[in-house]
C-alpha atoms as one frame of an Amber mdcrd trajectory, in Angstrom:
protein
  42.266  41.625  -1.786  38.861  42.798  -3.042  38.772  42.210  -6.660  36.633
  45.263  -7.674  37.915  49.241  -7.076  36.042  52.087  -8.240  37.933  55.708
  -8.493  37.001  58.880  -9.725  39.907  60.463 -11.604  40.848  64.044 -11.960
  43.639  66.086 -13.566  45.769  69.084 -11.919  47.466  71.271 -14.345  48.122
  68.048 -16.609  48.933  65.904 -12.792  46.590  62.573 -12.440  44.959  62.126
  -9.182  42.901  58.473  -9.137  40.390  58.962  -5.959  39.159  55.887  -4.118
  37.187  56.628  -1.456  37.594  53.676   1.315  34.480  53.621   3.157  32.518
  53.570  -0.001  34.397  51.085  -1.532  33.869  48.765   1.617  38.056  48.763
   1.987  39.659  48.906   5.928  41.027  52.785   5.620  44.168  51.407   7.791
  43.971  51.172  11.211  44.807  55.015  13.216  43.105  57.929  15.231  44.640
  60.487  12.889  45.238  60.782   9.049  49.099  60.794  10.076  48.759  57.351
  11.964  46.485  55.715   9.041  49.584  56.573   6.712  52.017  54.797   9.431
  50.008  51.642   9.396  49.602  51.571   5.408  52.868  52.126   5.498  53.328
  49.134   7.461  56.118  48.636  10.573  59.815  48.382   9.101  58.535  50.002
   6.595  58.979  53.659   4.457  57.286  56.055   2.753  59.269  54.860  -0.400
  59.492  51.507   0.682  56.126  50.354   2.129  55.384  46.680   3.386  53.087
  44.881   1.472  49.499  45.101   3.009  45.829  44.724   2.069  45.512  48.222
   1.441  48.720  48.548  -0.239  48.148  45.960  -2.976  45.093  47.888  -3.679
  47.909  51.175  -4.370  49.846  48.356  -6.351  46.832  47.693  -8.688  45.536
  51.003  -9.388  48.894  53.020  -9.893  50.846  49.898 -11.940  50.354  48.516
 -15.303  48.167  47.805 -17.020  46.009  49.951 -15.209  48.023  52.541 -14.276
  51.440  53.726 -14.936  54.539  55.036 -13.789  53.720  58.598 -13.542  50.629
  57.459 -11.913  49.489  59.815  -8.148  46.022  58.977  -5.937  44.635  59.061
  -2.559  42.203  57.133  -0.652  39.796  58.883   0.864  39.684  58.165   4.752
  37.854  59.700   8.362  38.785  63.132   8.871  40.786  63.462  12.468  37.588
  65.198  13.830  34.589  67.204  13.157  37.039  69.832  11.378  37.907  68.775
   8.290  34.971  66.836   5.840  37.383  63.967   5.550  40.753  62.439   5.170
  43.161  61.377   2.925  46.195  58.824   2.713  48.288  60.058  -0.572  49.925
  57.385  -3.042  52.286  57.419  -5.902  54.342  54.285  -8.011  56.629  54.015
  -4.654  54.740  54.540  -1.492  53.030  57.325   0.140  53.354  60.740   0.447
  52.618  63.546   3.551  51.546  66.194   1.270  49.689  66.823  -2.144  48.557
  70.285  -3.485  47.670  69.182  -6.489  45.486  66.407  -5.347  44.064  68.440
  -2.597  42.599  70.677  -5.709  41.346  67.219  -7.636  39.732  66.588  -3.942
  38.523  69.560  -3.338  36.457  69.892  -7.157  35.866  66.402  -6.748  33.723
  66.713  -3.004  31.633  69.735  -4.689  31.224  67.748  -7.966  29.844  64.444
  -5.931  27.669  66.533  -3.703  30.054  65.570  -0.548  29.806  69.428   0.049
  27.510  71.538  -1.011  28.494  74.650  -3.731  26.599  77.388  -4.563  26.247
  77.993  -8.165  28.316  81.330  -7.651  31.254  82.087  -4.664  33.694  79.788
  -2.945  32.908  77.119  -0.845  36.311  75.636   1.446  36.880  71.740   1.656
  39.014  71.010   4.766  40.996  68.135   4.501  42.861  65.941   6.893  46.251
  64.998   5.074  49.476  63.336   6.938  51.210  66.665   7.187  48.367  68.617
   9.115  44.986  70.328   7.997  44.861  71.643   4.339  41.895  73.882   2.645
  40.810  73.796  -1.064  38.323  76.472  -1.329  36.364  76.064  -4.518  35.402
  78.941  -6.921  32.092  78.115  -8.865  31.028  80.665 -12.028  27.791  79.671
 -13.374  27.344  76.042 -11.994  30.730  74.983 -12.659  33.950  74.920 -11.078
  36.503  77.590 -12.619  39.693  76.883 -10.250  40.616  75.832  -6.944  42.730
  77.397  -4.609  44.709  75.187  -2.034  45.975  76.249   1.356  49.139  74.487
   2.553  50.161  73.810   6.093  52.736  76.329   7.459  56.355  76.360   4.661
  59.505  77.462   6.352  62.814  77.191   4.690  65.664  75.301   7.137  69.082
  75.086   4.493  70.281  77.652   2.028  72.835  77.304  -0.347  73.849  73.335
   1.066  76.672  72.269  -1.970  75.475  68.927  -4.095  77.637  67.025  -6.061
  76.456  65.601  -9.417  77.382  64.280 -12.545  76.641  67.445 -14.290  78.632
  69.235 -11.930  78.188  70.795  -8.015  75.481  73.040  -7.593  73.502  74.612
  -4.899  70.561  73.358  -2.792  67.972  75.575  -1.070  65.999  73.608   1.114
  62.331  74.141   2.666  59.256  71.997   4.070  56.103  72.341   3.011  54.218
  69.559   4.255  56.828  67.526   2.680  60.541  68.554   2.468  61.659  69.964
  -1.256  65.220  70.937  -2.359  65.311  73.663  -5.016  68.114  73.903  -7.182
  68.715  76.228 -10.302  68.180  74.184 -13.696  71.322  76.578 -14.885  73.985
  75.970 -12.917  73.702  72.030 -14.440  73.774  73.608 -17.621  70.089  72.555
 -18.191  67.010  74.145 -19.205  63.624  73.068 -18.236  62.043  71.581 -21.364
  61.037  68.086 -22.410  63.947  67.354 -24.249  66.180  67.602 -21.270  63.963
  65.485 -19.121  65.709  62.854 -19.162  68.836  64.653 -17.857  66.616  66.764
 -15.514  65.267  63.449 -13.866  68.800  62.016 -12.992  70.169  65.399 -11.816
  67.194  65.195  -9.764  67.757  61.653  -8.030  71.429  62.223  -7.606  70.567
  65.951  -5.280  68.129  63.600  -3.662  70.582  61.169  -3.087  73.544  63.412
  -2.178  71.151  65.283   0.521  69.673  62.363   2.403  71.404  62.480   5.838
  71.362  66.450   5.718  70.259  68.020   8.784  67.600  70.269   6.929  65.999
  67.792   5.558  64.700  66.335   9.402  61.426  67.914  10.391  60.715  68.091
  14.104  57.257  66.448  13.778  59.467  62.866  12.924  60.454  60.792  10.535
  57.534  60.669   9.121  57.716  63.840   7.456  61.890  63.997   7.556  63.734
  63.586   4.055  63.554  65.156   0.946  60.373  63.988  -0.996  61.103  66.076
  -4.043  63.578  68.088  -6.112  62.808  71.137  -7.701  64.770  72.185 -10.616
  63.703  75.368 -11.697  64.596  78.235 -14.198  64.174  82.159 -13.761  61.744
  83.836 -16.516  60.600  87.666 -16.988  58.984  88.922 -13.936  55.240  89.375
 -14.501  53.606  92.828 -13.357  52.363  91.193 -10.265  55.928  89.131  -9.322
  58.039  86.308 -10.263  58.071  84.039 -13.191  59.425  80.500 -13.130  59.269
  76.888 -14.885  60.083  74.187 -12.874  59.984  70.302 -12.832  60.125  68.460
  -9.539  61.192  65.071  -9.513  60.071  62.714  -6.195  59.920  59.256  -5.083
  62.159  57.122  -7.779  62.427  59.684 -10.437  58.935  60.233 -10.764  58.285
  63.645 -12.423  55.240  65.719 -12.170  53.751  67.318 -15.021  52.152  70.099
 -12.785  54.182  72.633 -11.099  53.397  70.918  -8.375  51.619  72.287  -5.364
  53.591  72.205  -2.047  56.207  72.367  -4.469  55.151  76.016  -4.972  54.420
  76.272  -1.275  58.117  75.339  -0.859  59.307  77.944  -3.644  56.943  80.576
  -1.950  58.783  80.484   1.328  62.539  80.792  -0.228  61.495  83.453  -2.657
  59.900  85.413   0.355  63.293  85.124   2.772  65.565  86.414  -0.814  62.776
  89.361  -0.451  61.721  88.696  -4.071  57.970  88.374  -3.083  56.071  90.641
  -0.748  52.757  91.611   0.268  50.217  91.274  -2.438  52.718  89.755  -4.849
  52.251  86.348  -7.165  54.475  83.812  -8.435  53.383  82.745 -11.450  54.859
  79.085 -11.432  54.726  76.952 -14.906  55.516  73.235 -15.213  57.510  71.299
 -17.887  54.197  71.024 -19.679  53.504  74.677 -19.728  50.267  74.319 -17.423
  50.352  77.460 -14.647  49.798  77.622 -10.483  49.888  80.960  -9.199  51.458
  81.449  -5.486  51.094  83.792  -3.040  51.925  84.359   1.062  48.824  84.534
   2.764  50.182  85.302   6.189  52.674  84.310   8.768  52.185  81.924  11.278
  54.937  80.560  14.317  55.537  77.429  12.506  56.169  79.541   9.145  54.403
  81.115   6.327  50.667  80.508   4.840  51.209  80.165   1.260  47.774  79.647
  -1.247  48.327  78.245  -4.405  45.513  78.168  -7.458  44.979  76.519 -10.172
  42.464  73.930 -12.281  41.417  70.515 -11.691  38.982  68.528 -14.569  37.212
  65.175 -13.750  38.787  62.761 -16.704  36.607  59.829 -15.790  35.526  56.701
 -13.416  36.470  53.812 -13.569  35.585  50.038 -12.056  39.327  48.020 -11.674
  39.093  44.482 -11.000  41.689  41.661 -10.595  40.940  38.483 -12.398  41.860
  35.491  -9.782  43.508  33.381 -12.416  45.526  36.472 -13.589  49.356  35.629
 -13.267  50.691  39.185 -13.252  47.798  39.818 -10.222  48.214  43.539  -8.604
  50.585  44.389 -12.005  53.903  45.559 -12.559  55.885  48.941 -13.172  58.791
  49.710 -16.217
């Protein structure tokens, strides 16, 4: 393994996102013709998206999102080709477990971060869009500059469809109900209340196991398989969410989502909301010109609206703000014992 990494990192909505961008770095971006095959091969054969094999890419995941120079609540993405002349480039998503097929609020960090390094050009005032290659299709992040600098980001997911409503889960807390969509990845939604939980800090720790046990309890479900394959089959992430005061312009809700092995994120998450968008829209809670203003744990704030409709489902956008927090050169000492690192 290459002993030096650089990365750029950026924050969604309190959410890290560590960028390394392959090519630059001089690292193989994993053998593929499309994003989607690059993440099969880093994923490595009798391997999963939880459970990758170790490779020469992956220990380079290992080192940045493990201790000591990462930790557990760690996300990233390496920065790869684009598919073809359509998108300005690629990207292979990472978290403490494995990969992912979808990221909104890294395709925000991305999107800020390809205007701030001149990758595409930004005018000091408008939008400029960033197309992006990611495992679960073609993404946008259109940029919105004010005065030289970026004020927010909107992200545009691939197509969210819902495919199991009210599926029974069995936890510790008690049974509740699962509402299940994809949204480049496949999220189950499941009222905080009917656990007897709120969405605050101080019930993390309950909110976090509620969360692996649904994920647990809906693994061979038939909604959770998507027809593009495996790849994108299973349930990623669990949102647990709670109803607040409708706004003027449409719903009002906190959630946290908890994915891979109880990793919780501190933004509202992005396809998360994509995934939220979708059900609200088939309970006829969220029409035409309507927002969902979606809060995390944390108290930071996407906003979500349907776009449009497509075959494959609906076009959902989803804004919000991504900040550079630094850059940083990672190197692993050849003598050092605990090498790529470790996770608690």
């Amino acid at each position: 393994m290459t002993t030096t990494v650089r990365t750029a990192d950026y924050h969604t909505a309190g959410e890290p996102f560590r960028i390394v961008d392959t090519l630059a770095e001089g690292l193989p971006p994993a053998p593929g013709d499309t994003v989607a095959e690059r993440c099969a091969t880093a994923i490595g054969p009798g391997g999963s998206a939880a459970a990758p094999r170790r490779g020469a890419l992956d220990d380079v995941r290992r080192m940045l999102v493990q201790e000591p120079r990462g930790h557990a609540g760690m996300y990233g993405g390496f920065v790869v080709p684009a598919d073809d002349d359509g998108a300005h480039f690629g990207v292979l998503f990472w978290h403490k477990d494995g990969y992912s097929t979808a990221c909104g609020h890294g395709t925000m960090a991305l999107g800020a971060w390809a205007v701030d390094t001149g990758r595409v050009a930004a005018p000091d005032d408008g939008d400029v869009q960033v197309r992006i290659d990611v495992p679960s299709g073609r993404v946008g992040a259109t940029v919105h500059r004010a005065g030289g600098r970026t004020s927010g980001v909107t992200f545009r997911n691939v197509p969210a469809r819902t495919s199991a409503r009210k599926v029974p889960v069995a936890t510790t807390l008690g049974m509740a109900e699962a509402d299940i969509a994809h949204a480049g990845a496949c999220y189950a939604s499941v009222a905080a209340r009917d656990l007897g939980l709120d969405v605050t800090r101080a019930a993390l720790p309950a909110l976090v196991r509620a969360g692996q046990e649904i994920r647990a309890a809906l693994a061979t479900h038939p909604g959770t398989w998507h027809p593009g394959g495996p790849l994108l089959s299973g349930v990623y992430g669990v949102i647990l969410y709670e109803e607040l005061p409708d706004t003027p312009f449409g719903p009002h809700q906190r959630n946290v989502t908890v994915f891979a092995d109880g990793q919780v994120d501190r933004s509202p998450c992005g396809s998360g909301t994509s995934a939220r968008l979708a059900l609200l829209a088939q309970d006829g809670r969220l029409g035409p010109g309507d927002d969902l203003l979606h809060e995390s744990v944390i108290g930071s704030v996407f906003t979500g609206r349907v776009a449009g409709a497509t075959a494959d489902g609906l076009v959902t956008e989803v804004t919000g703000a991504a900040y550079r927090t630094g850059e940083h050169a990672f190197c692993v000492d050849p003598y050092d014992a605990l090498g790529t690192g470790f996770l608690l």
